[in-house]
Coordinates of C-alpha atoms in Angstrom, one line a residue:
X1387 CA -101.2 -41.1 -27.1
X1388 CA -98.1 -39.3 -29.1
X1389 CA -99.1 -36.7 -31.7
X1390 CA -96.6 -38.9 -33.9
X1391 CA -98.6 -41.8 -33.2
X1392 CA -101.9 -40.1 -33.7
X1393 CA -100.7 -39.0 -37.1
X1394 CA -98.9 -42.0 -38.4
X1395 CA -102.1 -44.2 -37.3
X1396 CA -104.2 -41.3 -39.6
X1397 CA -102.1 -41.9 -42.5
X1398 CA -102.1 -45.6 -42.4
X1399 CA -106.5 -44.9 -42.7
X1400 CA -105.7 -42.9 -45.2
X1401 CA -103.8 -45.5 -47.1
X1402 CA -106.8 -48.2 -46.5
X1403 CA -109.0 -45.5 -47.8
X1404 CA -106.8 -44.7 -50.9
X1405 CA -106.4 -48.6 -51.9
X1406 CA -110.1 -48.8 -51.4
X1407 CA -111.1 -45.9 -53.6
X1408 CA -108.7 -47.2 -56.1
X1409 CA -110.6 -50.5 -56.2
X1410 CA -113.8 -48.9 -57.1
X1411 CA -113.5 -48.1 -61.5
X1412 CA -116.6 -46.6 -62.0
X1413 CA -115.9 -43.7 -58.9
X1414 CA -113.8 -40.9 -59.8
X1415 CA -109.6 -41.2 -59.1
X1416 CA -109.0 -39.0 -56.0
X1417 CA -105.9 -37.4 -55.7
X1418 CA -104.7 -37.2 -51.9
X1419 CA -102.3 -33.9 -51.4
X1420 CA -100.4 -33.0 -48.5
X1421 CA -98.8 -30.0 -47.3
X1422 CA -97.5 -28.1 -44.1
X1423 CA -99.0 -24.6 -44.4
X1424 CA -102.2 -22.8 -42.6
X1425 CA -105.1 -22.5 -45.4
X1426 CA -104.8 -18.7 -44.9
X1427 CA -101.2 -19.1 -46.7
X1428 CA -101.4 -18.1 -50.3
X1429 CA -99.4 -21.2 -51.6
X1430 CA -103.0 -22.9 -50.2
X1431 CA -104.8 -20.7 -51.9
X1432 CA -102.9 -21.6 -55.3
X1433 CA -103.5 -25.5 -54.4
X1434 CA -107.3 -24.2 -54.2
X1435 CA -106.9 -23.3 -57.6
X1436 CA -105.5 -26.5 -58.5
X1437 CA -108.4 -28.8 -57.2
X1438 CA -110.9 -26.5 -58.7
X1439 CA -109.4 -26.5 -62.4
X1440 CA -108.6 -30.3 -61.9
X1441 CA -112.0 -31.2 -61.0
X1442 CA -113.5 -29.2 -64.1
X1443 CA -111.5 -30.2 -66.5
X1444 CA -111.9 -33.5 -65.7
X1445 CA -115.6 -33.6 -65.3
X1446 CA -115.4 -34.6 -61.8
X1447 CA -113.7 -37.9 -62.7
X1448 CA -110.5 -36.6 -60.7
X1449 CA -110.6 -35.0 -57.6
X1450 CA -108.6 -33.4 -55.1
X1451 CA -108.5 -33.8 -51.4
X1452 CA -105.9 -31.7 -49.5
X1453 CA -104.5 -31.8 -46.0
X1454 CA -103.0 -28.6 -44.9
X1455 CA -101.6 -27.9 -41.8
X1456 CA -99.1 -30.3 -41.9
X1457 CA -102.4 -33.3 -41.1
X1458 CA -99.7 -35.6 -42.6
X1459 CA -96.4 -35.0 -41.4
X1460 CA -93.0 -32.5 -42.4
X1461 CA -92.3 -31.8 -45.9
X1462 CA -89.7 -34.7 -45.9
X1463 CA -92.1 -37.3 -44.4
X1464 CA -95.0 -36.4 -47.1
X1465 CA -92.1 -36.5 -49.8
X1466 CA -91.3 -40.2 -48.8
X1467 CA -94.8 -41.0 -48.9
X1468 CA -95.5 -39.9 -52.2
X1469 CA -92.5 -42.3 -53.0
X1470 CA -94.1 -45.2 -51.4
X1471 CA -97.5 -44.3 -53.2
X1472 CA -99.6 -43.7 -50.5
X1473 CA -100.2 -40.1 -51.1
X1474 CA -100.2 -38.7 -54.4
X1475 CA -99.2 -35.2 -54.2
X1476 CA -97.8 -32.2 -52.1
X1477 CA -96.0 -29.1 -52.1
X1478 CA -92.7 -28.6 -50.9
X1479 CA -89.7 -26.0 -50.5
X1480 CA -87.3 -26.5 -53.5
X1481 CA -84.7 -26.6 -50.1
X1482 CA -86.3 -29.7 -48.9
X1483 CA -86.6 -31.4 -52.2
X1484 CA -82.9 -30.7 -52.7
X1485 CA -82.5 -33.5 -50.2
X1486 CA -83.9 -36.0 -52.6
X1487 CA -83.3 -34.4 -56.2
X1488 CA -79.6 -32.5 -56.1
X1489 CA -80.7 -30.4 -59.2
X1490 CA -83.1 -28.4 -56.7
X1491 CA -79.9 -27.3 -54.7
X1492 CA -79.4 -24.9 -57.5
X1493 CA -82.3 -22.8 -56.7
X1494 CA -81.0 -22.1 -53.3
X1495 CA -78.2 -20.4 -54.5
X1496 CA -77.4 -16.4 -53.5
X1497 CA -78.4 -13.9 -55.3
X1498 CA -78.6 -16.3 -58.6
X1499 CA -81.8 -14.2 -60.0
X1500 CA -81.4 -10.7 -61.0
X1501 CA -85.1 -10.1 -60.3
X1502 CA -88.6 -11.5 -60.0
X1503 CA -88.7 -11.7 -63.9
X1504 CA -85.5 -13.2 -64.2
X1505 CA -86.5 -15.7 -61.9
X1506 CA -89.9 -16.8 -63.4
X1507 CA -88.6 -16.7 -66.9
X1508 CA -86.1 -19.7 -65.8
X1509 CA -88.6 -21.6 -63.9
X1510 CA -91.0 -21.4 -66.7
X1511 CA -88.9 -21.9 -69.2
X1512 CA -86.5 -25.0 -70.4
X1513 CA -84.5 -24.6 -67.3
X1514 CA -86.9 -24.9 -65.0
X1515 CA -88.7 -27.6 -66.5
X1516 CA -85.8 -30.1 -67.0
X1517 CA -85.4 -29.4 -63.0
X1518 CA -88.9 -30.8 -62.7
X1519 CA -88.3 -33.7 -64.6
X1520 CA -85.3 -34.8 -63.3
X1521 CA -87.3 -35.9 -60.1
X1522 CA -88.9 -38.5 -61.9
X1523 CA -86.1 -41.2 -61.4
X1524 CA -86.7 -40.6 -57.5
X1525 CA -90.3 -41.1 -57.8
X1526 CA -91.3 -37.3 -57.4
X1527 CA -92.4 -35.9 -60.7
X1528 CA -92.2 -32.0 -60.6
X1529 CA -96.0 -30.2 -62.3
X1530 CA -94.9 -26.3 -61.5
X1531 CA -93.2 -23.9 -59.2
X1532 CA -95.2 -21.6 -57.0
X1533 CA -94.1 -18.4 -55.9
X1534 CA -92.4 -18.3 -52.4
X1535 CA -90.9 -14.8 -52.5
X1536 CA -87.4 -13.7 -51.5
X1537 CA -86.0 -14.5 -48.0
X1538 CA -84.2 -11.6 -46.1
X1539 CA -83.1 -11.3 -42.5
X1540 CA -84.5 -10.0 -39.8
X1541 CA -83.8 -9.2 -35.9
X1542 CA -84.4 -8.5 -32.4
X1543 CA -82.0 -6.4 -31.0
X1544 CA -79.2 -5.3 -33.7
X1545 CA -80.2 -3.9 -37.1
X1546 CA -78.6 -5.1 -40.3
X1547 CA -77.7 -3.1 -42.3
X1548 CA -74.1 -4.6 -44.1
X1549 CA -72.7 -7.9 -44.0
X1550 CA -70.4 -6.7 -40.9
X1551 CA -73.5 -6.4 -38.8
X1552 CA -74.0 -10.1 -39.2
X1553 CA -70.7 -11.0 -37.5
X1554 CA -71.5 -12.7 -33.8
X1555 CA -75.7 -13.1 -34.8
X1556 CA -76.7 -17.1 -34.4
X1557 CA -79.5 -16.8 -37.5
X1558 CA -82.0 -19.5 -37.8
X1559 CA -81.8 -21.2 -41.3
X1560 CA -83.6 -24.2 -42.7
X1561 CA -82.0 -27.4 -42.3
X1562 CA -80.2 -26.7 -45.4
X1563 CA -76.6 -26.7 -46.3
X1564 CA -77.0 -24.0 -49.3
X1565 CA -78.5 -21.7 -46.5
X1566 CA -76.0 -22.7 -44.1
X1567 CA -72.8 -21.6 -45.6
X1568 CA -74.6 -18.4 -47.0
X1569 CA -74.9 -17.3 -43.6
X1570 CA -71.5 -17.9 -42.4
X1571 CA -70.0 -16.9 -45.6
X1572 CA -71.9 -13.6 -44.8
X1573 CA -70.2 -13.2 -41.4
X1574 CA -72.7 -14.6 -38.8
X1575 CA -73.3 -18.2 -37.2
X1576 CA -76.1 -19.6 -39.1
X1577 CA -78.3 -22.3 -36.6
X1578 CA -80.3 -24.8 -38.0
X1579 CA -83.9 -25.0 -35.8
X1580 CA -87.3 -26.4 -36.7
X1581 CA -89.2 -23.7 -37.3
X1582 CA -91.9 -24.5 -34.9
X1583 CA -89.3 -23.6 -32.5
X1584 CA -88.0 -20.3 -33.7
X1585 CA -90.7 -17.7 -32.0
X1586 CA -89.6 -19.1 -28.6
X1587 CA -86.0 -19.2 -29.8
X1588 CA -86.0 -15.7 -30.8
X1589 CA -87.8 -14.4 -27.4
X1590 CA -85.5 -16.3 -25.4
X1591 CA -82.2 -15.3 -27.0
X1592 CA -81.1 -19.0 -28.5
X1593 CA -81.3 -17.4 -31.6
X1594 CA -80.8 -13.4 -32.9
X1595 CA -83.3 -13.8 -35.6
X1596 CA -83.6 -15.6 -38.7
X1597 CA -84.6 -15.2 -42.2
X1598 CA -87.6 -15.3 -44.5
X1599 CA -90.2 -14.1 -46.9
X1600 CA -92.5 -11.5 -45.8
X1601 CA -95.6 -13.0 -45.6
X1602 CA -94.2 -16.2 -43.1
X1603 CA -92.5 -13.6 -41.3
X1604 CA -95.7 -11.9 -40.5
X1605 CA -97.8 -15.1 -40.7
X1606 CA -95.7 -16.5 -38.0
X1607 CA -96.2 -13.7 -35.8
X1608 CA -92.2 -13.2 -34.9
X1609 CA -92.5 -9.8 -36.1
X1610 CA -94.1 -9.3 -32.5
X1611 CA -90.4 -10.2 -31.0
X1612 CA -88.2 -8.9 -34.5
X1613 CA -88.0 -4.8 -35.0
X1614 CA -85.1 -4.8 -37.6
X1615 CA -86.5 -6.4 -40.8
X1616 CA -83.9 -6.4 -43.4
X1617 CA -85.0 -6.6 -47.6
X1618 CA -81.5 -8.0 -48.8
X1619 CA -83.1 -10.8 -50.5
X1620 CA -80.7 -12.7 -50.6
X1621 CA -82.0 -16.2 -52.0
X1622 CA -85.7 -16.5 -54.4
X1623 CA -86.2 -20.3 -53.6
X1624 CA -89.6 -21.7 -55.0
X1625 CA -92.2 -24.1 -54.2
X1626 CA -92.8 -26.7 -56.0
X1627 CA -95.9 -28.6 -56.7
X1628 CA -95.4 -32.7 -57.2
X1629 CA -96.6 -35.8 -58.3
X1630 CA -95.7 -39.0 -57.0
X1631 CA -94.7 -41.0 -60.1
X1632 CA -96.5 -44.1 -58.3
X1633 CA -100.0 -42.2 -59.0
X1634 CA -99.0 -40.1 -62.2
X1635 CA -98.3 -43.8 -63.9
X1636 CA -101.6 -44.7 -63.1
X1637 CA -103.2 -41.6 -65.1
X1638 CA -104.7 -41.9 -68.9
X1639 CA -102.9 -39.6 -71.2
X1640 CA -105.8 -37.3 -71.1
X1641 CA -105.9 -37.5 -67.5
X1642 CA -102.0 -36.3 -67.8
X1643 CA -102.9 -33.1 -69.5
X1644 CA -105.5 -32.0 -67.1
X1645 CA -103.4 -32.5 -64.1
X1646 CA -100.7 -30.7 -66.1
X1647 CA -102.9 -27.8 -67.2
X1648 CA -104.8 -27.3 -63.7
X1649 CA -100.8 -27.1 -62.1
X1650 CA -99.2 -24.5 -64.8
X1651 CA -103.1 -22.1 -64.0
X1652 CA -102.9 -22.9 -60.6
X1653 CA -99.0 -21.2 -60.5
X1654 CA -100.3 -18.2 -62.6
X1655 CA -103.1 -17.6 -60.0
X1656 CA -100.9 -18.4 -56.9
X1657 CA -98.4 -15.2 -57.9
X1658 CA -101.3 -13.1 -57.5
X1659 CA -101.9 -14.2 -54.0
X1660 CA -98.6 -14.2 -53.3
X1661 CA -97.9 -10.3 -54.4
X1662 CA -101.4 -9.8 -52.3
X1663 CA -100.0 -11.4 -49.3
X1664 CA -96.8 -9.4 -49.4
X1665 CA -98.3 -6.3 -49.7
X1666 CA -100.8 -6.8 -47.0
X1667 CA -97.7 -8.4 -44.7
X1668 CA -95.1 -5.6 -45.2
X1669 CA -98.6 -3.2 -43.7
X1670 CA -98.6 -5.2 -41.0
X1671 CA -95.2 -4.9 -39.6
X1672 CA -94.8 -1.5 -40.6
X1673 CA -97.9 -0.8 -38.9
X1674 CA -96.1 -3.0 -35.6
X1675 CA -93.0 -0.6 -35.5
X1676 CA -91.1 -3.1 -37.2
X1677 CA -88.1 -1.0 -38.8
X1678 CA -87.9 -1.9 -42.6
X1679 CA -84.2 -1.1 -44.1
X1680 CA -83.0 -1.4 -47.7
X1681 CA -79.7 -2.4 -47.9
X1682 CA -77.5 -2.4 -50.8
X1683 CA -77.6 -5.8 -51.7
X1684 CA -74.4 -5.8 -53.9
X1685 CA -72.6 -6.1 -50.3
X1686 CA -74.6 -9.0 -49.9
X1687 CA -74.1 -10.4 -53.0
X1688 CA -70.4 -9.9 -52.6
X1689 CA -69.8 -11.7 -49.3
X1690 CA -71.5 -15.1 -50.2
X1691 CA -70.0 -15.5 -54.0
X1692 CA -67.9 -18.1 -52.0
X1693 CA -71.0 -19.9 -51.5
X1694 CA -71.4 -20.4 -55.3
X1695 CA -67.6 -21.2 -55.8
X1696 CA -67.9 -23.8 -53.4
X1697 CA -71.2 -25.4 -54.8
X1698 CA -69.8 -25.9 -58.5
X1699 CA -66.7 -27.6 -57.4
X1700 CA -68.9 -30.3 -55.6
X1701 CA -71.2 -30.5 -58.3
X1702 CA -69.1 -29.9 -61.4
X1703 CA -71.8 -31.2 -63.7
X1704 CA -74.5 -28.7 -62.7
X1705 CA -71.9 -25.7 -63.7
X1706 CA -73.1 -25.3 -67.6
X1707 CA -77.1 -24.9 -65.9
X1708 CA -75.8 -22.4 -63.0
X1709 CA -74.0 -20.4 -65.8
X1710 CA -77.2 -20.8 -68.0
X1711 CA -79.3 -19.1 -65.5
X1712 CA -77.0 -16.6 -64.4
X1713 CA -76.9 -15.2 -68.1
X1714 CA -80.5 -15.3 -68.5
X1715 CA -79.6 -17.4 -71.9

């Protein structure tokens, strides 16, 4: 039997389970949350945080059951069941979410933070939060962004150092036009590639690297095959932790603010693993013979302004929050 199969037939028992529990008043609501990362990942760790709160707050009378690992398909196929109501919640790259909500896009863009500051003062602020709302009218209501670091390039066989050291590199990027077009506005040949694919890619030459945070960089174990490891964080794109609107429309009031409170602690606690994680990570490649290089990111920043050019003239109406952002007002 197909792993597809195996896992499509697990999340139709899921759903009988779900209906069933839903059946029973007097038991306590169980919220069902799906996700694709290892439990040693400290975006888990946050969602940890999140059933533990949830459960107290509540008394027990809501409760959390998490399946990491990807137990219920890709980002984009949990996303579509939280649609459909038969899982309640995940957590998801703003990236993939752009593919349903086209305000997410935003946070993929270049260089659009000035720092790690900048960037949580917009997410947690009115900014960030109209972003989270505006998934609503697709059925995905947004509780709070987690912390997903800064992505940054890194390589097998050629150091990068400028933008001109990208020219003739294929890079693995997400699946994501934003990421896309940053690469090639940069200079190399950006390659879209399921990530489960990319350590063999890499080793085999289909690719010349890729780019991402430290701690999946590490996590992933591709800084065995990757000796140039280059910090020009160029995008800060965030998680996001979500409700489906089926199941949030089900909750009391009081229920509402729990589930709200137990998210917004849950992102507090999650930056703490996070900065623990990258700490730990950046050891562990140093400690590999991975060479770490600091570029000046202005060149960088330079090369892909094209990319933000381009994105306001197909989204005209998202202009006034870009410029928002961009001068931190």
């Amino acid at each position: 039997m197909k792993y597809s199969t195996i896992k499509t037939i697990a999340v139709l028992v899921l759903l009988v389970i779900s209906i069933s529990s839903c059946k029973d008043e007097t038991g306590p609501k169980v919220l069902y949350l799906g996700h694709t990362l290892p439990q040693t990942h400290p975006v888990h760790k946050g969602i940890l945080e999140f059933q533990k709160s949830l459960e107290t707050k509540s008394n027990g009378t809501l409760k959390v059951k998490i399946f990491p690992d990807a137990q219920l398909g890709s980002e984009r196929e949990v996303l579509e069941l939280l649609q459909i109501g038969s899982v309640a919640a995940t957590k998801v790259s703003a990236a993939t979410l752009s593919n349903f909500v086209p305000e997410y896009h935003i946070l993929g863009i270049p260089y659009l933070f000035k720092d790690k500051e900048h960037q949580f003062e917009v997410l947690e602020g009115e900014v960030g939060k109209s972003i989270l709302e505006k998934g609503s009218k697709f059925w995905l209501r947004g509780l709070c962004y987690y912390d997903a670091g800064s992505r940054s390039f890194y390589t097998s066989n050629k150091a990068i150092r400028t933008p001109d050291d990208l020219k003739g590199l294929k890079i693995r990027v997400m699946n994501n036009q934003m990421a896309i077009n940053m690469v090639n506005s940069m200079g190399g040949s950006a390659t879209p590639l399921a990530y489960g694919e990319l350590y063999t890619a890499i080793q085999q030459g289909v690719v010349d690297g890729a780019e991402n945070n430290p701690p999946s960089f590490v996590s992933s174990n591709h800084y065995e095959i990757s000796k140039y490891y280059t910090l020009d964080q160029h995008s800060s794109v965030p998680d996001v932790l979500l409700i489906g609107t089926k199941f949030w429309d089900k909750l009391s009031e009081q229920e509402k603010i729990w589930v709200q409170e137990a998210a917004d602690e849950s992102a507090q606690a999650q930056k703490k693993f996070w900065s623990d994680s990258v700490e730990e990570s950046m050891k562990i490649a140093k400690e590999a013979g991975v060479e770490i290089i600091v570029p000046k990111k202005s060149l960088f920043a330079e090369k892909s302004k094209s990319v933000v050019e381009d994105f306001v003239k197909e989204f005209p109406e998202m202009k006034p929050l870009v410029n928002k952002i961009k001068s931190n007002d």
